[in-house]
Amino acid sequence: MDAPNTRITPPPLSDCKTSTSTRVDIASAFSSSKLASPMSPLTSFGSAESDIISLPRKKSQCIGCPSSAHIPNRSGPLVRQDRLQRFREKIRSQYKPRLVYHSPPYEIAFAKRHITQSSHKHFSQQDLHEGKELLQRSLSHLSNSTFCKAALVKQASAQDKRHAVIHMTWKLELIERQRAFMQSLRKEQEEELKMAETEMEFFRQLVCDRGLPALQDDQQYLEAIFAEELDDLDVSNEQYRQFMTHARKRVVPFANSSDMELSPDELVADHDSSDSHSDGGSDDLVYGANE
């Protein structure tokens, strides 16, 4: 059926009552007409709706135009949300997040304590053996550069304790040799120099400015310090061995550290043997590490 070519013309406003309600009724009656305008062809409801959806939404300026709020939006947020969900699932299946293990604070504090402290007052041999696995886990979280610097710190600390023990050993050796000299001098001149105490005092002051009681007090004091230095050396050597064990796992090259493997007994015995050869078999007292 062809569309009628007649055009509905509203009655002139002069024939009607010019009130606001009358004008609104006339405009609404004109807009609600189902007849197509002669300027555009007659289209179906589906195609008209798709054209309206494809056009950008603009606020209607005329009174009789239909409002866009009443037009259903079939390609709105539901379609976009579905596409976004599929995109997220695809990304989640292709890329998995990287899991980074952060060491607990107590492991970091334990490793820091091992690196900065090397005294028997802070660690005992039992503490070192019981915390060996915890130290290995703590060191695993350090980078190669940081671990190398930490190992060098422990190497320097062990060398410092080693030289401190050697220095204290020579101090004790000095006191022992002075005491041996005084006893030998006293025995040799006890009968011959009974009347020459002045001469013996001269020799005593020439070699040593302290008497036997003072030397014995110095010996007891230095022996106590020597025992503490030996304990510090044991702790430092054990820490350095544990660091070297971890370094071999990382295949990190270090300088030759064979001189660090000597125990305090071997250090004292080594110095005593060198002194016996240099003195031509003189009587030297050997101090044990357990004294």
Coordinates of N, CA and C in Angstrom, one line a residue, residues 68-203:
S68 N 15.8 10.8 23.4 CA 16.7 9.6 23.3 C 16.7 8.8 24.6
A69 N 16.2 9.3 25.7 CA 16.2 8.5 26.9 C 15.2 7.3 26.8
H70 N 14.2 7.4 25.9 CA 13.2 6.3 25.7 C 13.7 5.3 24.7
I71 N 14.8 5.5 24.1 CA 15.3 4.5 23.0 C 16.2 3.5 23.7
P72 N 15.9 2.2 23.6 CA 16.7 1.1 24.2 C 18.1 1.1 23.6
N73 N 19.1 1.0 24.4 CA 20.5 0.9 24.0 C 21.0 -0.6 24.1
R74 N 21.0 -1.2 22.9 CA 21.3 -2.7 22.8 C 22.8 -3.0 22.7
S75 N 23.6 -2.0 22.4 CA 25.1 -2.2 22.3 C 25.8 -1.3 23.4
G76 N 25.2 -1.3 24.6 CA 25.7 -0.4 25.6 C 26.7 -1.1 26.5
P77 N 26.7 -0.9 27.8 CA 27.7 -1.3 28.8 C 27.8 -2.8 28.9
L78 N 26.7 -3.6 28.6 CA 26.7 -5.0 28.8 C 27.7 -5.6 27.8
V79 N 27.7 -5.2 26.5 CA 28.6 -5.7 25.5 C 30.0 -5.3 25.8
R80 N 30.3 -4.1 26.2 CA 31.6 -3.7 26.6 C 32.2 -4.4 27.8
Q81 N 31.3 -4.7 28.8 CA 31.7 -5.4 29.9 C 32.1 -6.9 29.6
D82 N 31.3 -7.5 28.7 CA 31.6 -8.9 28.3 C 32.9 -8.9 27.5
R83 N 33.2 -8.0 26.6 CA 34.5 -7.9 25.9 C 35.7 -7.7 26.9
L84 N 35.5 -6.8 27.9 CA 36.5 -6.6 28.8 C 36.8 -7.8 29.7
Q85 N 35.8 -8.6 30.0 CA 35.9 -9.8 30.8 C 36.7 -10.8 30.0
R86 N 36.4 -11.0 28.7 CA 37.1 -11.9 27.9 C 38.6 -11.5 27.7
F87 N 38.8 -10.2 27.6 CA 40.2 -9.8 27.5 C 41.0 -10.0 28.7
R88 N 40.4 -9.8 29.9 CA 41.1 -10.1 31.1 C 41.4 -11.6 31.3
E89 N 40.5 -12.4 30.9 CA 40.7 -13.9 31.0 C 41.8 -14.3 30.1
K90 N 41.9 -13.7 28.9 CA 43.0 -14.0 27.9 C 44.3 -13.6 28.5
I91 N 44.4 -12.4 29.0 CA 45.7 -11.9 29.6 C 46.1 -12.8 30.8
R92 N 45.1 -13.1 31.6 CA 45.4 -13.9 32.8 C 45.9 -15.3 32.4
S93 N 45.4 -15.9 31.3 CA 45.9 -17.2 30.9 C 47.3 -17.2 30.3
Q94 N 47.6 -16.1 29.6 CA 48.9 -16.0 28.9 C 50.0 -15.5 29.8
Y95 N 49.7 -14.6 30.7 CA 50.8 -14.0 31.6 C 50.4 -14.3 33.0
K96 N 51.4 -14.9 33.7 CA 51.2 -15.2 35.1 C 52.1 -14.3 35.9
P97 N 51.6 -13.8 37.0 CA 52.4 -12.9 37.8 C 53.6 -13.5 38.4
R98 N 54.7 -12.8 38.6 CA 55.9 -13.3 39.1 C 55.8 -13.2 40.6
L99 N 56.1 -14.4 41.2 CA 56.0 -14.5 42.7 C 57.4 -14.2 43.2
V100 N 57.6 -13.2 44.0 CA 58.8 -12.8 44.6 C 58.8 -13.1 46.1
Y101 N 59.7 -13.9 46.6 CA 59.7 -14.3 48.0 C 60.5 -13.2 48.8
H102 N 59.9 -12.6 49.7 CA 60.5 -11.6 50.6 C 60.9 -12.3 51.9
S103 N 62.2 -12.2 52.2 CA 62.6 -12.9 53.4 C 62.0 -12.2 54.7
P104 N 61.7 -12.9 55.7 CA 61.1 -12.3 56.9 C 62.1 -11.4 57.5
P105 N 61.7 -10.5 58.3 CA 62.6 -9.5 59.0 C 63.6 -10.2 59.9
Y106 N 63.2 -11.3 60.5 CA 64.1 -11.9 61.5 C 65.3 -12.6 60.8
E107 N 65.1 -13.1 59.5 CA 66.2 -13.7 58.8 C 67.2 -12.6 58.4
I108 N 66.7 -11.4 57.9 CA 67.6 -10.3 57.6 C 68.3 -9.9 58.8
A109 N 67.7 -9.7 59.9 CA 68.3 -9.3 61.2 C 69.4 -10.3 61.6
F110 N 69.1 -11.6 61.4 CA 70.0 -12.6 61.8 C 71.3 -12.6 61.0
A111 N 71.1 -12.4 59.6 CA 72.3 -12.3 58.7 C 73.1 -11.0 59.0
K112 N 72.4 -9.9 59.3 CA 73.1 -8.7 59.6 C 73.9 -8.9 60.9
R113 N 73.3 -9.6 61.9 CA 74.0 -9.8 63.1 C 75.3 -10.7 62.9
H114 N 75.2 -11.7 62.1 CA 76.3 -12.5 61.8 C 77.4 -11.7 61.1
I115 N 77.0 -10.8 60.2 CA 78.0 -10.0 59.5 C 78.8 -9.0 60.3
T116 N 78.0 -8.3 61.2 CA 78.6 -7.2 62.0 C 79.2 -7.7 63.3
Q117 N 78.8 -8.8 63.9 CA 79.3 -9.3 65.2 C 80.2 -10.5 65.0
S118 N 81.3 -10.5 65.7 CA 82.2 -11.7 65.7 C 82.8 -11.9 67.0
S119 N 82.1 -11.8 68.1 CA 82.6 -11.9 69.4 C 81.9 -13.1 70.1
H120 N 82.6 -13.7 71.0 CA 81.9 -14.8 71.8 C 80.9 -14.3 72.7
K121 N 80.8 -13.0 73.0 CA 79.8 -12.4 73.8 C 78.5 -12.4 73.1
H122 N 78.5 -12.4 71.8 CA 77.2 -12.4 71.0 C 76.9 -13.8 70.4
F123 N 77.9 -14.6 70.2 CA 77.6 -15.9 69.6 C 78.5 -17.0 70.4
S124 N 77.9 -18.1 70.6 CA 78.6 -19.3 71.1 C 78.7 -20.3 70.0
Q125 N 79.5 -21.3 70.2 CA 79.6 -22.4 69.2 C 78.3 -23.1 69.0
Q126 N 77.5 -23.3 70.1 CA 76.2 -23.9 69.9 C 75.2 -23.0 69.1
D127 N 75.3 -21.7 69.3 CA 74.4 -20.8 68.5 C 74.8 -20.9 67.1
L128 N 76.1 -21.0 66.8 CA 76.5 -21.0 65.4 C 76.0 -22.3 64.7
H129 N 76.1 -23.4 65.4 CA 75.7 -24.7 64.7 C 74.2 -24.8 64.6
E130 N 73.5 -24.3 65.6 CA 72.0 -24.3 65.5 C 71.4 -23.4 64.5
G131 N 72.1 -22.2 64.3 CA 71.6 -21.2 63.3 C 72.2 -21.3 62.0
K132 N 72.9 -22.5 61.7 CA 73.6 -22.6 60.4 C 72.6 -22.6 59.2
E133 N 71.5 -23.3 59.3 CA 70.5 -23.4 58.2 C 69.8 -22.0 58.0
L134 N 69.5 -21.4 59.2 CA 68.9 -20.1 59.1 C 69.8 -19.1 58.4
L135 N 71.1 -19.1 58.7 CA 72.0 -18.2 58.1 C 72.1 -18.5 56.6
Q136 N 72.1 -19.8 56.2 CA 72.2 -20.1 54.7 C 70.9 -19.5 54.0
R137 N 69.8 -19.7 54.6 CA 68.6 -19.1 54.0 C 68.6 -17.6 53.9
S138 N 69.2 -17.0 54.9 CA 69.3 -15.5 54.9 C 70.2 -15.0 53.9
L139 N 71.4 -15.7 53.7 CA 72.3 -15.3 52.7 C 71.9 -15.5 51.3
S140 N 70.9 -16.5 51.1 CA 70.4 -16.7 49.8 C 69.6 -15.5 49.2
H141 N 69.1 -14.7 50.1 CA 68.3 -13.5 49.6 C 69.2 -12.4 49.2
L142 N 70.5 -12.4 49.5 CA 71.4 -11.4 49.1 C 71.9 -11.5 47.7
S143 N 72.1 -10.4 47.0 CA 72.7 -10.5 45.7 C 74.2 -10.9 45.7
N144 N 74.7 -11.3 44.6 CA 76.1 -11.7 44.5 C 77.1 -10.6 45.0
S145 N 76.8 -9.4 44.6 CA 77.7 -8.3 44.9 C 77.6 -8.1 46.4
T146 N 76.4 -8.0 47.0 CA 76.3 -7.8 48.5 C 76.9 -9.0 49.2
F147 N 76.7 -10.2 48.8 CA 77.2 -11.3 49.5 C 78.8 -11.3 49.5
C148 N 79.4 -11.0 48.3 CA 80.8 -10.9 48.2 C 81.4 -9.9 49.2
K149 N 80.7 -8.7 49.3 CA 81.2 -7.7 50.3 C 81.0 -8.2 51.7
A150 N 79.9 -9.0 52.0 CA 79.7 -9.5 53.4 C 80.8 -10.6 53.7
A151 N 81.1 -11.4 52.7 CA 82.2 -12.4 52.9 C 83.6 -11.8 53.1
L152 N 83.8 -10.7 52.4 CA 85.1 -10.0 52.6 C 85.1 -9.3 54.0
V153 N 84.0 -8.9 54.5 CA 83.9 -8.3 55.9 C 84.3 -9.4 56.9
K154 N 83.7 -10.6 56.7 CA 84.0 -11.7 57.6 C 85.5 -12.1 57.5
Q155 N 86.0 -12.1 56.3 CA 87.4 -12.5 56.1 C 88.3 -11.5 56.9
A156 N 88.0 -10.2 56.7 CA 88.8 -9.2 57.4 C 88.7 -9.3 58.9
S157 N 87.5 -9.6 59.4 CA 87.2 -9.8 60.8 C 88.0 -11.0 61.4
A158 N 88.0 -12.1 60.6 CA 88.8 -13.2 61.1 C 90.3 -13.0 61.1
Q159 N 90.8 -12.2 60.1 CA 92.2 -11.9 60.1 C 92.5 -10.9 61.2
D160 N 91.6 -10.0 61.6 CA 91.9 -9.1 62.7 C 91.9 -9.9 64.0
K161 N 91.0 -10.9 64.2 CA 91.1 -11.7 65.4 C 92.3 -12.5 65.4
R162 N 92.7 -13.0 64.3 CA 93.9 -13.9 64.2 C 95.2 -13.1 64.6
H163 N 95.3 -11.9 64.1 CA 96.5 -11.0 64.4 C 96.4 -10.6 65.9
A164 N 95.2 -10.4 66.4 CA 95.1 -10.0 67.8 C 95.5 -11.2 68.7
V165 N 95.2 -12.4 68.3 CA 95.7 -13.6 69.1 C 97.2 -13.7 69.0
I166 N 97.7 -13.5 67.8 CA 99.2 -13.6 67.7 C 99.9 -12.5 68.5
H167 N 99.3 -11.3 68.5 CA 99.9 -10.2 69.3 C 99.8 -10.5 70.8
M168 N 98.7 -11.0 71.2 CA 98.6 -11.4 72.6 C 99.5 -12.6 73.0
T169 N 99.7 -13.5 72.1 CA 100.7 -14.6 72.3 C 102.1 -14.1 72.5
W170 N 102.5 -13.1 71.7 CA 103.8 -12.6 71.9 C 104.0 -11.8 73.2
K171 N 102.9 -11.1 73.6 CA 103.0 -10.5 74.9 C 103.2 -11.4 76.0
L172 N 102.4 -12.5 76.0 CA 102.6 -13.6 77.0 C 104.0 -14.2 76.9
E173 N 104.5 -14.4 75.7 CA 105.8 -14.9 75.5 C 106.9 -14.0 76.0
L174 N 106.7 -12.7 75.9 CA 107.6 -11.7 76.4 C 107.7 -11.8 78.0
I175 N 106.5 -11.9 78.6 CA 106.5 -12.0 80.0 C 107.1 -13.3 80.5
E176 N 106.9 -14.4 79.8 CA 107.4 -15.7 80.2 C 109.0 -15.7 80.1
R177 N 109.5 -15.1 79.0 CA 110.9 -15.0 78.9 C 111.6 -14.1 79.9
Q178 N 110.9 -13.0 80.2 CA 111.4 -12.1 81.3 C 111.5 -12.9 82.6
R179 N 110.4 -13.6 82.9 CA 110.4 -14.3 84.1 C 111.4 -15.4 84.2
A180 N 111.6 -16.1 83.0 CA 112.7 -17.1 83.0 C 114.1 -16.5 83.2
F181 N 114.3 -15.3 82.6 CA 115.5 -14.6 82.8 C 115.8 -14.3 84.2
M182 N 114.7 -13.8 84.9 CA 114.9 -13.4 86.3 C 115.1 -14.6 87.2
Q183 N 114.5 -15.7 86.9 CA 114.7 -16.9 87.7 C 116.1 -17.4 87.5
S184 N 116.5 -17.4 86.2 CA 117.9 -17.9 86.0 C 118.9 -17.0 86.6
L185 N 118.7 -15.7 86.5 CA 119.7 -14.8 87.1 C 119.7 -14.9 88.6
R186 N 118.6 -15.2 89.1 CA 118.5 -15.3 90.6 C 119.2 -16.6 91.1
K187 N 119.0 -17.7 90.3 CA 119.7 -18.9 90.7 C 121.2 -18.8 90.6
E188 N 121.6 -18.2 89.5 CA 123.1 -18.2 89.2 C 123.8 -17.3 90.3
Q189 N 123.1 -16.2 90.6 CA 123.8 -15.2 91.5 C 123.3 -15.2 92.9
E190 N 122.5 -16.3 93.3 CA 122.0 -16.3 94.6 C 123.1 -16.4 95.7
E191 N 124.1 -17.3 95.3 CA 125.2 -17.5 96.3 C 126.3 -16.5 96.1
E192 N 126.5 -16.2 94.8 CA 127.7 -15.3 94.5 C 127.4 -13.9 94.8
L193 N 126.2 -13.5 94.7 CA 125.8 -12.1 94.8 C 125.0 -11.8 96.1
K194 N 125.3 -12.5 97.1 CA 124.5 -12.3 98.3 C 124.9 -10.9 98.9
M195 N 126.1 -10.5 98.7 CA 126.5 -9.2 99.2 C 126.5 -8.1 98.1
A196 N 126.1 -8.5 96.9 CA 126.1 -7.6 95.8 C 124.6 -7.4 95.3
E197 N 123.7 -7.0 96.2 CA 122.4 -6.8 95.7 C 122.2 -5.6 94.8
T198 N 123.1 -4.7 95.1 CA 123.1 -3.5 94.2 C 123.4 -3.8 92.8
E199 N 124.3 -4.7 92.6 CA 124.7 -5.1 91.2 C 123.5 -5.8 90.5
M200 N 122.9 -6.7 91.3 CA 121.7 -7.5 90.8 C 120.6 -6.5 90.4
E201 N 120.4 -5.5 91.3 CA 119.3 -4.5 91.0 C 119.6 -3.7 89.7
F202 N 120.9 -3.5 89.5 CA 121.3 -2.8 88.3 C 121.0 -3.6 87.1
F203 N 121.3 -4.9 87.1 CA 120.9 -5.8 86.0 C 119.4 -5.9 85.8

